[in-house]
Amino acid sequence: MLTDTPGLHHVTTITGPPQPTLEFYLETLGLALRCRTVNFEDILAHHLYFGNPAATPGAILTCFPYGDVDPGRLGAPQPTAVAFAIPSGSVSSWRRRLESRGHEVKEETRFDERVLSITDPDGTPIELVERSSPVTESSPIEAWKDGPVPPSIGIRGLHSVTVTPVNPYATAATLETLGLERVGQEGDRIRYRADGTHARVIDILDRSTPYGREGPGTIHHVAIRAASVDELYEWHDLFRERGYDTSRVKDRHFYHSLYVREPGGILFELATESPGFDVADSSPNALYLPPRFEADRELIESQLPPVTIPGGDGGDEGESGADETNELRADEIDESRADETDDQVDRP
């Protein structure tokens, strides 16, 4: 029997070179690097997992760094912003911190919440939303206590994502099928909320927007939590019956997932909360590989660009002189990455 999702699981962005990405999310936002691994569909590319130290579903942002490739373009149909939750009373401190690091900060109020907007090094819209209601204040997500941001103002997981579909009504129907409820509208922004404890908001923008193009500076997909692998198969059958573009159920090592391209054009992933990140290497500074890739570790490490983990122990352990090779590889990335069509749901 299908159950309603309690909220977001993670959000995945596409970035350029990995080093600026690491420095921004670790040093500026104060997230923990929970795992540095590879893209399971493209093992010669990094996949970076940021969040709280426990990598709690609902606190995770992941990045696919693809090096020096053509930038993406924000537009429809795409997720067009990801928001993190910050504690009540912390907006002023965050504004000072961000501006001192050279970020242009925009502040506004939405649904009685204060919102700070910036972009990451590749131009991806990033928002910090001040938690104010009793429900969000009871979130189980705690800030990283050993990070560069004081825990009193530290990020408490994801707050929401904003999506800009080509058919807002179809996307709204998809969210309602998944168990989210429409709770309000301000202008062309319609808010849907899941019945969980954290990371439970998805906003739909109902506006005329030029078409986007996938690449650095864009969000690849939005993942929501699913109860079990068995339910993923049930969701698969339901969405297939309704004519949605749907992948097979996939083993992502840290969780199982299903990708769904809904009629509004947004790529959603349904992801289980188990087995979780306790299966990952205890040191996120090292490159973690699932057992099935261990035999290729030497090849993989020779092809990945070297990185230094800010605040870590050197970070580029096991990697050497891969810059030129990686640049050649990046140049050979098929331009179809930037022109993804609705039927391509089988990607990571």
Short mmCIF file of C-alpha atoms in Angstrom, two decimals:
data_model
loop_
_atom_site.label_atom_id
_atom_site.label_comp_id
_atom_site.label_asym_id
_atom_site.label_seq_id
_atom_site.Cartn_x
_atom_site.Cartn_y
_atom_site.Cartn_z
CA MET A 1 0.00 0.00 0.00
CA LEU A 2 1.38 3.40 -0.98
CA THR A 3 2.02 5.99 1.71
CA ASP A 4 2.41 9.75 1.45
CA THR A 5 5.95 11.09 1.34
CA PRO A 6 7.06 12.94 4.50
CA GLY A 7 9.14 15.35 2.44
CA LEU A 8 12.38 15.89 0.56
CA HIS A 9 15.21 13.36 0.59
CA HIS A 10 17.90 15.33 -1.28
CA VAL A 11 18.47 17.78 -4.11
CA THR A 12 21.13 17.27 -6.78
CA THR A 13 22.84 20.08 -8.68
CA ILE A 14 25.27 20.20 -11.59
CA THR A 15 28.46 22.20 -11.05
CA GLY A 16 31.67 23.04 -12.84
CA PRO A 17 35.09 22.24 -11.32
CA PRO A 18 34.77 20.55 -7.90
CA GLN A 19 37.14 22.75 -5.90
CA PRO A 20 35.00 25.95 -5.85
CA THR A 21 31.97 23.78 -5.07
CA LEU A 22 33.71 22.23 -2.07
CA GLU A 23 34.85 25.60 -0.76
CA PHE A 24 31.43 27.21 -1.09
CA TYR A 25 29.34 24.48 0.53
CA LEU A 26 31.88 23.62 3.24
CA GLU A 27 33.36 27.00 4.13
CA THR A 28 30.64 29.51 3.26
CA LEU A 29 27.48 27.54 4.08
CA GLY A 30 29.12 25.36 6.72
CA LEU A 31 27.74 22.04 5.50
CA ALA A 32 29.56 18.81 6.24
CA LEU A 33 31.04 16.77 3.40
CA ARG A 34 29.44 13.46 4.24
CA CYS A 35 30.75 11.51 1.27
CA ARG A 36 33.01 12.03 -1.72
CA THR A 37 32.27 9.30 -4.22
CA VAL A 38 31.63 8.93 -7.96
CA ASN A 39 28.61 9.28 -10.16
CA PHE A 40 27.39 5.68 -10.36
CA GLU A 41 26.36 6.20 -14.01
CA ASP A 42 29.65 7.93 -14.90
CA ILE A 43 32.38 6.62 -12.61
CA LEU A 44 35.01 9.02 -13.93
CA ALA A 45 33.13 11.98 -12.43
CA HIS A 46 32.78 13.00 -8.79
CA HIS A 47 29.56 12.89 -6.81
CA LEU A 48 29.72 15.04 -3.66
CA TYR A 49 27.28 14.68 -0.76
CA PHE A 50 26.85 17.63 1.62
CA GLY A 51 24.60 17.93 4.66
CA ASN A 52 24.69 17.24 8.36
CA PRO A 53 27.28 14.71 9.67
CA ALA A 54 24.63 11.96 9.82
CA ALA A 55 23.54 12.65 6.22
CA THR A 56 19.93 12.59 7.36
CA PRO A 57 17.42 12.34 4.50
CA GLY A 58 16.01 15.84 4.19
CA ALA A 59 19.39 17.43 4.96
CA ILE A 60 21.33 16.40 1.86
CA LEU A 61 22.47 18.36 -1.17
CA THR A 62 24.54 16.49 -3.73
CA CYS A 63 26.58 17.80 -6.65
CA PHE A 64 27.78 16.40 -9.98
CA PRO A 65 30.94 18.41 -10.82
CA TYR A 66 31.62 18.21 -14.56
CA GLY A 67 34.62 20.50 -14.87
CA ASP A 68 35.03 23.18 -17.51
CA VAL A 69 31.95 22.51 -19.64
CA ASP A 70 29.43 24.94 -21.06
CA PRO A 71 27.28 26.48 -18.33
CA GLY A 72 23.62 25.63 -18.02
CA ARG A 73 20.73 28.04 -18.31
CA LEU A 74 17.98 28.36 -15.73
CA GLY A 75 14.47 28.05 -17.08
CA ALA A 76 11.58 25.68 -17.63
CA PRO A 77 11.13 22.85 -16.99
CA GLN A 78 13.61 22.76 -14.11
CA PRO A 79 13.91 22.96 -10.36
CA THR A 80 15.09 26.57 -10.14
CA ALA A 81 16.12 27.09 -6.49
CA VAL A 82 17.03 25.06 -3.42
CA ALA A 83 16.47 26.45 0.09
CA PHE A 84 18.09 25.55 3.41
CA ALA A 85 16.52 26.10 6.82
CA ILE A 86 18.26 28.44 9.26
CA PRO A 87 17.23 29.19 12.88
CA SER A 88 14.91 31.96 13.90
CA GLY A 89 16.80 35.21 14.44
CA SER A 90 19.80 34.29 12.28
CA VAL A 91 19.06 36.21 9.07
CA SER A 92 21.15 39.26 10.00
CA SER A 93 24.15 37.12 10.94
CA TRP A 94 23.91 35.19 7.70
CA ARG A 95 23.58 38.33 5.64
CA ARG A 96 26.76 39.75 7.16
CA ARG A 97 28.58 36.46 6.62
CA LEU A 98 27.55 36.15 2.98
CA GLU A 99 28.23 39.77 2.09
CA SER A 100 31.65 39.62 3.77
CA ARG A 101 32.45 36.77 1.38
CA GLY A 102 31.50 38.78 -1.67
CA HIS A 103 27.98 37.50 -2.29
CA GLU A 104 25.20 39.75 -3.53
CA VAL A 105 22.35 39.02 -1.13
CA LYS A 106 18.66 39.58 -1.84
CA GLU A 107 16.21 39.53 1.07
CA GLU A 108 12.44 39.08 0.84
CA THR A 109 9.51 37.67 2.79
CA ARG A 110 7.46 34.73 1.56
CA PHE A 111 4.62 33.09 3.41
CA ASP A 112 5.69 35.03 6.53
CA GLU A 113 9.23 33.64 6.31
CA ARG A 114 12.37 35.72 5.78
CA VAL A 115 14.41 34.52 2.81
CA LEU A 116 17.98 35.32 1.77
CA SER A 117 18.89 34.53 -1.85
CA ILE A 118 22.37 34.12 -3.35
CA THR A 119 23.99 31.93 -5.99
CA ASP A 120 26.68 29.29 -5.69
CA PRO A 121 29.94 29.60 -7.73
CA ASP A 122 28.21 28.25 -10.84
CA GLY A 123 25.08 30.39 -10.55
CA THR A 124 22.69 27.91 -8.94
CA PRO A 125 20.09 29.84 -6.88
CA ILE A 126 20.57 29.10 -3.18
CA GLU A 127 18.18 30.34 -0.48
CA LEU A 128 18.32 30.46 3.30
CA VAL A 129 14.90 30.49 4.96
CA GLU A 130 14.51 31.53 8.59
CA ARG A 131 12.47 28.98 10.47
CA SER A 132 9.78 30.60 12.56
CA SER A 133 6.90 28.21 13.08
CA PRO A 134 6.73 25.67 15.94
CA VAL A 135 6.63 22.82 13.43
CA THR A 136 9.87 23.77 11.70
CA GLU A 137 11.56 24.67 14.98
CA SER A 138 11.01 21.07 16.12
CA SER A 139 12.98 19.70 13.17
CA PRO A 140 15.27 16.80 14.12
CA ILE A 141 18.09 18.24 11.97
CA GLU A 142 20.87 19.83 13.98
CA ALA A 143 23.62 22.09 12.69
CA TRP A 144 27.16 20.76 12.23
CA LYS A 145 28.84 21.50 15.56
CA ASP A 146 32.43 21.27 14.32
CA GLY A 147 32.03 23.31 11.15
CA PRO A 148 33.10 26.86 10.27
CA VAL A 149 29.64 28.34 10.99
CA PRO A 150 28.60 28.80 14.65
CA PRO A 151 26.06 26.08 15.51
CA SER A 152 23.67 28.70 16.86
CA ILE A 153 23.06 29.94 13.32
CA GLY A 154 24.02 26.80 11.36
CA ILE A 155 21.92 25.24 8.62
CA ARG A 156 19.26 22.78 9.80
CA GLY A 157 18.79 20.75 6.64
CA LEU A 158 16.74 21.50 3.56
CA HIS A 159 13.74 23.79 3.77
CA SER A 160 12.27 23.59 0.27
CA VAL A 161 12.77 23.59 -3.47
CA THR A 162 11.22 25.78 -6.13
CA VAL A 163 10.25 24.19 -9.45
CA THR A 164 9.34 25.94 -12.71
CA PRO A 165 7.41 23.47 -14.88
CA VAL A 166 5.97 23.91 -18.36
CA ASN A 167 2.60 22.68 -17.07
CA PRO A 168 2.06 23.77 -13.44
CA TYR A 169 -1.27 21.97 -13.21
CA ALA A 170 0.32 18.64 -14.17
CA THR A 171 3.14 19.15 -11.65
CA ALA A 172 0.62 20.05 -8.96
CA ALA A 173 -1.28 16.85 -9.67
CA THR A 174 1.96 14.87 -9.33
CA LEU A 175 2.72 16.45 -5.94
CA GLU A 176 -0.79 15.70 -4.74
CA THR A 177 -0.40 12.08 -5.89
CA LEU A 178 2.78 11.87 -3.79
CA GLY A 179 0.90 13.17 -0.76
CA LEU A 180 1.75 16.87 -0.64
CA GLU A 181 -1.04 19.35 0.04
CA ARG A 182 -1.55 22.80 -1.40
CA VAL A 183 -1.30 25.22 1.53
CA GLY A 184 -1.15 28.67 -0.04
CA GLN A 185 -0.34 30.99 -2.92
CA GLU A 186 1.48 34.31 -3.16
CA GLY A 187 1.42 35.81 -6.64
CA ASP A 188 2.62 33.16 -9.08
CA ARG A 189 4.15 31.00 -6.33
CA ILE A 190 2.02 28.06 -5.15
CA ARG A 191 3.14 26.25 -2.03
CA TYR A 192 2.78 22.52 -1.43
CA ARG A 193 3.75 20.86 1.82
CA ALA A 194 4.23 17.28 2.99
CA ASP A 195 3.14 16.07 6.38
CA GLY A 196 6.63 15.43 7.79
CA THR A 197 8.82 17.06 10.40
CA HIS A 198 11.37 18.72 8.12
CA ALA A 199 12.30 19.44 4.49
CA ARG A 200 8.68 19.29 3.44
CA VAL A 201 8.00 22.22 1.09
CA ILE A 202 7.89 22.36 -2.72
CA ASP A 203 6.92 25.64 -4.38
CA ILE A 204 5.60 25.71 -7.95
CA LEU A 205 6.16 28.86 -10.02
CA ASP A 206 3.29 29.44 -12.46
CA ARG A 207 4.93 31.85 -14.86
CA SER A 208 6.03 32.14 -18.47
CA THR A 209 9.74 31.31 -18.49
CA PRO A 210 12.22 30.65 -21.34
CA TYR A 211 13.39 27.07 -21.68
CA GLY A 212 16.39 26.10 -19.61
CA ARG A 213 19.43 24.04 -20.52
CA GLU A 214 21.09 21.50 -18.28
CA GLY A 215 24.63 22.22 -17.17
CA PRO A 216 26.64 23.83 -14.37
CA GLY A 217 24.47 26.26 -12.46
CA THR A 218 21.29 24.19 -12.70
CA ILE A 219 19.51 21.65 -10.52
CA HIS A 220 19.34 18.17 -11.99
CA HIS A 221 16.58 16.62 -9.89
CA VAL A 222 14.60 16.72 -6.66
CA ALA A 223 14.39 13.58 -4.53
CA ILE A 224 11.59 12.87 -2.08
CA ARG A 225 11.46 10.22 0.60
CA ALA A 226 9.79 6.86 -0.05
CA ALA A 227 8.95 4.31 2.61
CA SER A 228 10.51 1.17 1.15
CA VAL A 229 11.83 -0.60 -1.92
CA ASP A 230 8.52 -2.42 -2.22
CA GLU A 231 6.74 0.91 -2.44
CA LEU A 232 9.12 2.05 -5.17
CA TYR A 233 7.86 -0.82 -7.32
CA GLU A 234 4.28 0.19 -6.57
CA TRP A 235 5.04 3.81 -7.50
CA HIS A 236 6.71 2.55 -10.66
CA ASP A 237 3.60 0.69 -11.73
CA LEU A 238 1.28 3.58 -10.84
CA PHE A 239 3.24 6.18 -12.79
CA ARG A 240 3.72 3.84 -15.75
CA GLU A 241 -0.05 3.27 -15.86
CA ARG A 242 -0.52 7.04 -16.00
CA GLY A 243 1.89 7.39 -18.89
CA TYR A 244 4.76 9.05 -17.01
CA ASP A 245 8.36 8.53 -18.13
CA THR A 246 9.71 6.26 -15.41
CA SER A 247 13.04 4.53 -14.81
CA ARG A 248 13.56 1.11 -13.34
CA VAL A 249 14.15 0.85 -9.57
CA LYS A 250 17.85 1.45 -8.96
CA ASP A 251 20.29 0.49 -6.23
CA ARG A 252 22.14 3.68 -5.27
CA HIS A 253 24.08 1.92 -2.51
CA PHE A 254 23.03 4.45 0.17
CA TYR A 255 19.38 4.08 -0.84
CA HIS A 256 17.17 2.67 -3.60
CA SER A 257 15.44 5.00 -5.97
CA LEU A 258 13.05 5.52 -8.86
CA TYR A 259 13.20 8.44 -11.33
CA VAL A 260 10.01 9.96 -12.68
CA ARG A 261 9.73 12.67 -15.35
CA GLU A 262 6.25 14.07 -14.75
CA PRO A 263 4.16 15.80 -17.48
CA GLY A 264 5.21 19.25 -16.26
CA GLY A 265 8.79 18.33 -17.16
CA ILE A 266 10.33 18.15 -13.66
CA LEU A 267 12.55 15.17 -12.87
CA PHE A 268 11.68 13.72 -9.47
CA GLU A 269 13.44 10.88 -7.71
CA LEU A 270 11.75 8.75 -5.07
CA ALA A 271 14.42 7.55 -2.62
CA THR A 272 14.33 5.27 0.40
CA GLU A 273 15.80 6.33 3.74
CA SER A 274 17.76 3.09 4.15
CA PRO A 275 20.34 1.63 4.24
CA GLY A 276 21.72 5.14 4.81
CA PHE A 277 25.19 6.60 4.98
CA ASP A 278 26.47 4.48 7.84
CA VAL A 279 27.67 2.16 5.05
CA ALA A 280 30.04 4.87 3.81
CA ASP A 281 33.68 5.23 4.77
CA SER A 282 34.11 6.93 8.12
CA SER A 283 36.41 9.55 6.57
CA PRO A 284 34.61 11.66 3.92
CA ASN A 285 37.99 13.16 2.96
CA ALA A 286 38.84 9.85 1.28
CA LEU A 287 37.25 8.74 -1.98
CA TYR A 288 34.52 6.25 -1.15
CA LEU A 289 33.72 3.54 -3.68
CA PRO A 290 31.03 0.87 -3.39
CA PRO A 291 32.50 -2.65 -3.45
CA ARG A 292 31.52 -3.17 -7.09
CA PHE A 293 33.86 -0.34 -8.16
CA GLU A 294 36.83 -1.17 -5.93
CA ALA A 295 38.57 -3.20 -8.63
CA ASP A 296 38.73 -0.03 -10.74
CA ARG A 297 39.93 2.29 -7.97
CA GLU A 298 43.34 2.97 -9.52
CA LEU A 299 41.78 3.90 -12.88
CA ILE A 300 39.06 6.02 -11.27
CA GLU A 301 41.43 7.96 -9.04
CA SER A 302 43.80 8.62 -11.95
CA GLN A 303 40.99 10.20 -13.97
CA LEU A 304 39.31 12.32 -11.30
CA PRO A 305 40.53 15.90 -10.88
CA PRO A 306 42.56 16.30 -7.68
CA VAL A 307 40.77 18.19 -4.91
CA THR A 308 41.71 19.61 -1.55
CA ILE A 309 39.08 19.29 1.17
CA PRO A 310 38.84 22.59 3.08
CA GLY A 311 39.61 21.90 6.72
CA GLY A 312 40.47 18.30 5.89
CA ASP A 313 43.69 16.32 5.84
CA GLY A 314 44.82 17.09 2.30
CA GLY A 315 41.87 15.60 0.48
CA ASP A 316 43.54 14.52 -2.76
CA GLU A 317 44.92 11.31 -1.36
CA GLY A 318 45.36 8.69 -4.06
CA GLU A 319 44.82 11.18 -6.90
CA SER A 320 47.50 12.62 -9.14
CA GLY A 321 48.00 14.70 -12.29
CA ALA A 322 44.57 14.09 -13.79
CA ASP A 323 43.92 17.70 -14.83
CA GLU A 324 44.75 17.36 -18.53
CA THR A 325 43.04 14.00 -18.88
CA ASN A 326 39.94 15.26 -17.16
CA GLU A 327 39.78 18.37 -19.35
CA LEU A 328 39.88 16.20 -22.46
CA ARG A 329 37.20 13.95 -21.04
CA ALA A 330 35.02 16.92 -20.09
CA ASP A 331 35.27 18.34 -23.61
CA GLU A 332 33.97 15.07 -24.95
CA ILE A 333 30.80 15.14 -22.86
CA ASP A 334 27.93 14.80 -25.29
CA GLU A 335 26.06 18.08 -25.71
CA SER A 336 22.89 16.11 -25.04
CA ARG A 337 23.67 16.67 -21.35
CA ALA A 338 22.54 20.23 -21.99
CA ASP A 339 19.46 19.28 -23.99
CA GLU A 340 17.86 16.60 -21.84
CA THR A 341 14.47 15.51 -23.07
CA ASP A 342 11.52 14.34 -21.04
CA ASP A 343 12.09 10.67 -21.75
CA GLN A 344 15.59 10.62 -20.21
CA VAL A 345 14.69 9.50 -16.74
CA ASP A 346 17.26 6.77 -16.36
CA ARG A 347 20.12 9.12 -15.45
CA PRO A 348 21.56 9.52 -11.94
#
